[in-house]
Amino acid sequence: MADDVFKALADPTRRRILDELTDRNGQTLFEICGRLVTRHGLGLSRQAVSQHLAVLESAGLVSTRREGRYKFHDLDTEPLEHIVGRWLGPKTPRTPKTPEGTP
Amino acid sequence: MRINLTSVFVDDQEKAQRFYTDVLGFVKKHDVPLGGEDRWLTVVSPEDPDGTELLLEPDKHPAVKPYTTALVEDGIPAAAFAVDDVRAEFDRLSKLGVRFTQEPTEMGPVTTAVLDDTCGNLIQIMHNGG
């Protein structure tokens, strides 16, 4: 699961898609394509953007919502919370007292 | 050569006439019976009555439904119209119950929004600038 998230985040275009969904949640494929090309100069085909969205969706970072005849894409930050919680959890890391402290 | 007619497929010409005139604000230009229920029905902008006509074309051909369904699913508009102020139109049309699939958004040099024409299509409205 975490591997999928890191893989999804490793691509700059996919990070841009998440940026734009942060600006406004619930976008159609058309809106995402328009934002990528006009705001970031990323002139990708709709198929390419669709594939990026599929990677984000399989990592759980984007979910697809059908509403009547339309399909909207929503940002889901839950997988990021798991990642951050792994190292920035409620437990404060203890500074080892000796240089030989357990890593 | 010039573009004097363009068309959108509509699932109901009567409903389309009402939406494109009463809601969007275009005016009827031609309305010619074609036999049966179908009409040659066009509208124009009141700001440009001799300008490009929009044909509200019946969607009975079997290829139309899968085509419009796939476009609407991905949020792709069938036509785009120029307005003075996209946000003002968004406010006006929202109050009339029009559903937008994309709220006003700055897209580089233009501001755009996308609405549902209730007859099977999405329509983009746009103006130059932010």
Coordinates of C-alpha atoms in Angstrom, one line a residue:
Chain A
M1 CA 0.0 0.0 0.0
A2 CA 2.7 2.5 1.0
D3 CA 4.8 1.5 -2.0
D4 CA 1.9 2.4 -4.2
V5 CA 1.6 5.8 -2.5
F6 CA 5.3 6.6 -2.9
K7 CA 5.3 5.4 -6.5
A8 CA 2.3 7.6 -7.2
L9 CA 3.9 10.6 -5.6
A10 CA 7.2 10.1 -7.5
D11 CA 5.8 11.6 -10.7
P12 CA 5.8 15.4 -11.0
T13 CA 2.6 15.4 -13.2
R14 CA 0.7 13.4 -10.6
R15 CA 1.9 15.8 -7.8
R16 CA 0.5 18.6 -10.0
I17 CA -2.8 16.8 -10.2
L18 CA -3.0 16.6 -6.4
D19 CA -2.1 20.3 -6.2
E20 CA -5.0 21.2 -8.5
L21 CA -7.4 19.0 -6.6
T22 CA -6.3 20.7 -3.4
D23 CA -7.3 24.0 -5.1
R24 CA -10.7 22.6 -5.8
N25 CA -12.0 19.1 -5.0
G26 CA -14.3 17.2 -7.4
Q27 CA -13.0 17.9 -10.9
T28 CA -13.9 16.3 -14.2
L29 CA -11.2 14.8 -16.4
F30 CA -11.8 17.9 -18.7
E31 CA -11.1 20.3 -15.9
I32 CA -8.0 18.5 -14.7
C33 CA -6.6 18.4 -18.3
G34 CA -7.4 22.1 -18.7
R35 CA -5.6 23.1 -15.5
L36 CA -2.5 21.0 -16.3
V37 CA -2.1 22.6 -19.7
T38 CA -3.1 26.2 -18.9
R39 CA -1.5 26.5 -15.5
H40 CA 1.5 24.3 -15.8
G41 CA 2.2 23.9 -19.5
L42 CA 1.6 20.2 -19.3
G43 CA -0.1 19.4 -22.6
L44 CA -0.8 15.8 -22.0
S45 CA -3.4 13.7 -23.9
R46 CA -6.6 12.9 -22.0
Q47 CA -5.5 9.2 -22.1
A48 CA -2.3 10.1 -20.4
V49 CA -4.0 12.1 -17.7
S50 CA -6.5 9.2 -17.3
Q51 CA -3.6 6.9 -16.7
H52 CA -2.1 9.2 -14.1
L53 CA -5.4 9.4 -12.4
A54 CA -5.7 5.6 -12.4
V55 CA -2.3 5.3 -10.6
L56 CA -3.4 7.9 -8.1
E57 CA -6.7 6.0 -7.6
S58 CA -5.0 2.7 -7.1
A59 CA -2.8 4.3 -4.4
G60 CA -5.9 5.6 -2.7
L61 CA -4.9 9.3 -3.2
V62 CA -7.8 10.0 -5.6
S63 CA -11.3 8.6 -5.6
T64 CA -13.8 8.7 -8.4
R65 CA -17.4 9.8 -7.7
R66 CA -20.2 9.2 -10.1
E67 CA -23.0 11.8 -9.9
G68 CA -25.7 11.3 -12.4
R69 CA -24.0 11.4 -15.8
Y70 CA -20.8 13.0 -14.6
K71 CA -17.7 11.6 -13.1
F72 CA -15.7 13.7 -10.6
H73 CA -12.3 13.1 -9.0
D74 CA -11.7 13.8 -5.3
L75 CA -8.5 14.1 -3.4
D76 CA -8.1 11.6 -0.5
T77 CA -5.3 12.5 1.9
E78 CA -5.8 9.4 4.1
P79 CA -2.9 7.4 2.7
L80 CA -0.6 10.5 3.4
E81 CA -1.7 10.5 7.0
H82 CA -0.5 6.9 7.3
I83 CA 2.8 7.8 5.9
V84 CA 3.3 10.8 8.0
G85 CA 2.0 9.0 11.1
R86 CA 4.7 6.4 10.6
W87 CA 7.5 8.9 11.4
L88 CA 5.6 11.8 13.0
G89 CA 3.3 9.8 15.2
P90 CA 2.1 10.7 18.7
K91 CA 5.2 9.1 20.2
T92 CA 8.0 11.6 20.5
P93 CA 11.2 9.8 19.3
R94 CA 13.7 9.5 22.1
T95 CA 17.1 10.8 21.6
P96 CA 19.5 7.9 22.4
K97 CA 21.5 8.5 25.5
T98 CA 24.6 6.9 24.1
P99 CA 25.9 6.8 20.6
E100 CA 25.3 3.0 20.6
G101 CA 21.5 3.6 21.1
T102 CA 19.2 1.3 19.2
P103 CA 18.4 2.8 15.8
Chain B
M1 CA -15.5 30.7 -46.3
R2 CA -17.0 31.4 -42.9
I3 CA -18.7 29.5 -40.2
N4 CA -22.3 30.4 -40.1
L5 CA -23.8 27.3 -38.5
T6 CA -22.8 24.9 -35.8
S7 CA -24.9 22.3 -34.0
V8 CA -25.4 20.4 -30.8
F9 CA -27.4 17.2 -30.5
V10 CA -30.4 17.5 -28.2
D11 CA -32.6 14.8 -26.7
D12 CA -35.8 17.0 -26.9
Q13 CA -36.1 20.0 -29.2
E14 CA -38.9 21.6 -27.3
K15 CA -37.0 21.4 -24.0
A16 CA -33.8 22.6 -25.8
Q17 CA -35.6 25.6 -27.3
R18 CA -36.7 26.6 -23.8
F19 CA -33.3 26.2 -22.2
Y20 CA -31.3 27.9 -25.0
T21 CA -33.8 30.9 -25.2
D22 CA -35.4 31.3 -21.7
V23 CA -32.4 30.3 -19.7
L24 CA -29.3 31.1 -21.7
G25 CA -30.9 34.0 -23.5
F26 CA -30.5 33.2 -27.2
V27 CA -33.3 34.0 -29.6
K28 CA -35.0 31.6 -32.1
K29 CA -33.9 32.2 -35.7
H30 CA -35.3 29.4 -37.8
D31 CA -38.0 26.8 -37.0
V32 CA -38.9 24.7 -40.0
P33 CA -40.9 21.4 -39.7
L34 CA -39.0 18.5 -41.1
G35 CA -41.8 16.0 -41.0
G36 CA -42.7 14.0 -37.9
E37 CA -41.6 15.7 -34.7
D38 CA -38.3 17.0 -36.0
R39 CA -37.6 20.6 -36.8
W40 CA -34.8 22.6 -38.3
L41 CA -34.4 24.7 -35.2
T42 CA -31.7 27.3 -34.8
V43 CA -31.0 30.0 -32.3
V44 CA -28.7 33.1 -32.4
S45 CA -27.3 35.5 -30.0
P46 CA -29.5 38.7 -29.5
E47 CA -26.1 40.6 -29.6
D48 CA -25.4 39.2 -33.1
P49 CA -28.7 38.2 -34.8
D50 CA -27.0 37.8 -38.2
G51 CA -24.1 35.9 -36.7
T52 CA -23.4 32.2 -36.3
E53 CA -26.5 30.0 -35.9
L54 CA -26.7 27.2 -33.4
L55 CA -28.7 24.2 -34.7
L56 CA -30.5 22.3 -32.0
E57 CA -30.4 19.0 -33.8
P58 CA -32.4 15.9 -32.8
D59 CA -30.2 13.1 -31.4
K60 CA -32.0 10.1 -32.9
H61 CA -29.1 8.7 -34.8
P62 CA -27.9 5.6 -32.8
A63 CA -24.3 6.9 -32.7
V64 CA -25.2 10.1 -30.8
K65 CA -26.1 8.7 -27.4
P66 CA -22.9 6.8 -26.8
Y67 CA -20.9 9.8 -28.1
T68 CA -22.6 12.4 -25.8
T69 CA -22.6 10.0 -22.8
A70 CA -18.9 9.5 -23.1
L71 CA -18.2 13.2 -23.5
V72 CA -20.4 14.2 -20.5
E73 CA -18.9 11.6 -18.3
D74 CA -15.4 13.1 -18.8
G75 CA -16.8 16.7 -18.5
I76 CA -16.1 17.6 -22.1
P77 CA -18.2 20.4 -23.5
A78 CA -20.0 20.1 -26.9
A79 CA -19.8 23.8 -27.6
A80 CA -18.3 27.0 -26.1
F81 CA -20.0 30.4 -25.9
A82 CA -18.4 33.8 -25.2
V83 CA -19.8 35.8 -22.3
D84 CA -18.8 39.2 -20.8
D85 CA -18.2 37.8 -17.3
V86 CA -18.2 34.1 -16.5
R87 CA -18.6 34.6 -12.7
A88 CA -21.7 36.9 -13.3
E89 CA -23.2 34.3 -15.6
F90 CA -22.4 31.5 -13.2
D91 CA -24.3 33.4 -10.5
R92 CA -27.2 34.3 -12.7
L93 CA -27.6 30.7 -14.1
S94 CA -27.1 29.0 -10.8
K95 CA -30.0 31.0 -9.4
L96 CA -32.1 29.6 -12.3
G97 CA -31.2 26.1 -11.3
V98 CA -28.5 25.4 -13.9
R99 CA -26.0 22.7 -12.9
F100 CA -22.3 23.4 -13.4
T101 CA -19.8 20.6 -13.7
Q102 CA -17.0 23.2 -13.5
E103 CA -17.3 26.4 -11.5
P104 CA -15.6 29.5 -12.9
T105 CA -11.8 28.9 -13.1
E106 CA -8.9 30.9 -14.5
M107 CA -7.3 28.8 -17.2
G108 CA -4.3 30.7 -18.4
P109 CA -5.5 33.6 -20.5
V110 CA -9.2 32.8 -20.2
T111 CA -11.8 32.2 -17.5
T112 CA -14.1 29.3 -18.1
A113 CA -17.0 27.4 -16.6
V114 CA -18.9 24.3 -17.8
L115 CA -22.7 23.8 -17.4
D116 CA -25.3 21.2 -18.3
D117 CA -27.8 22.2 -21.0
T118 CA -30.3 19.6 -19.7
C119 CA -30.6 18.2 -23.2
G120 CA -27.6 15.9 -23.2
N121 CA -24.7 18.2 -23.5
L122 CA -22.2 20.2 -21.5
I123 CA -21.6 23.8 -22.6
Q124 CA -18.5 25.9 -21.8
I125 CA -18.8 29.6 -21.2
M126 CA -15.7 31.8 -21.3
H127 CA -14.3 35.3 -21.3
N128 CA -10.8 36.6 -21.9
G129 CA -8.8 37.5 -18.8
G130 CA -9.2 36.6 -15.1

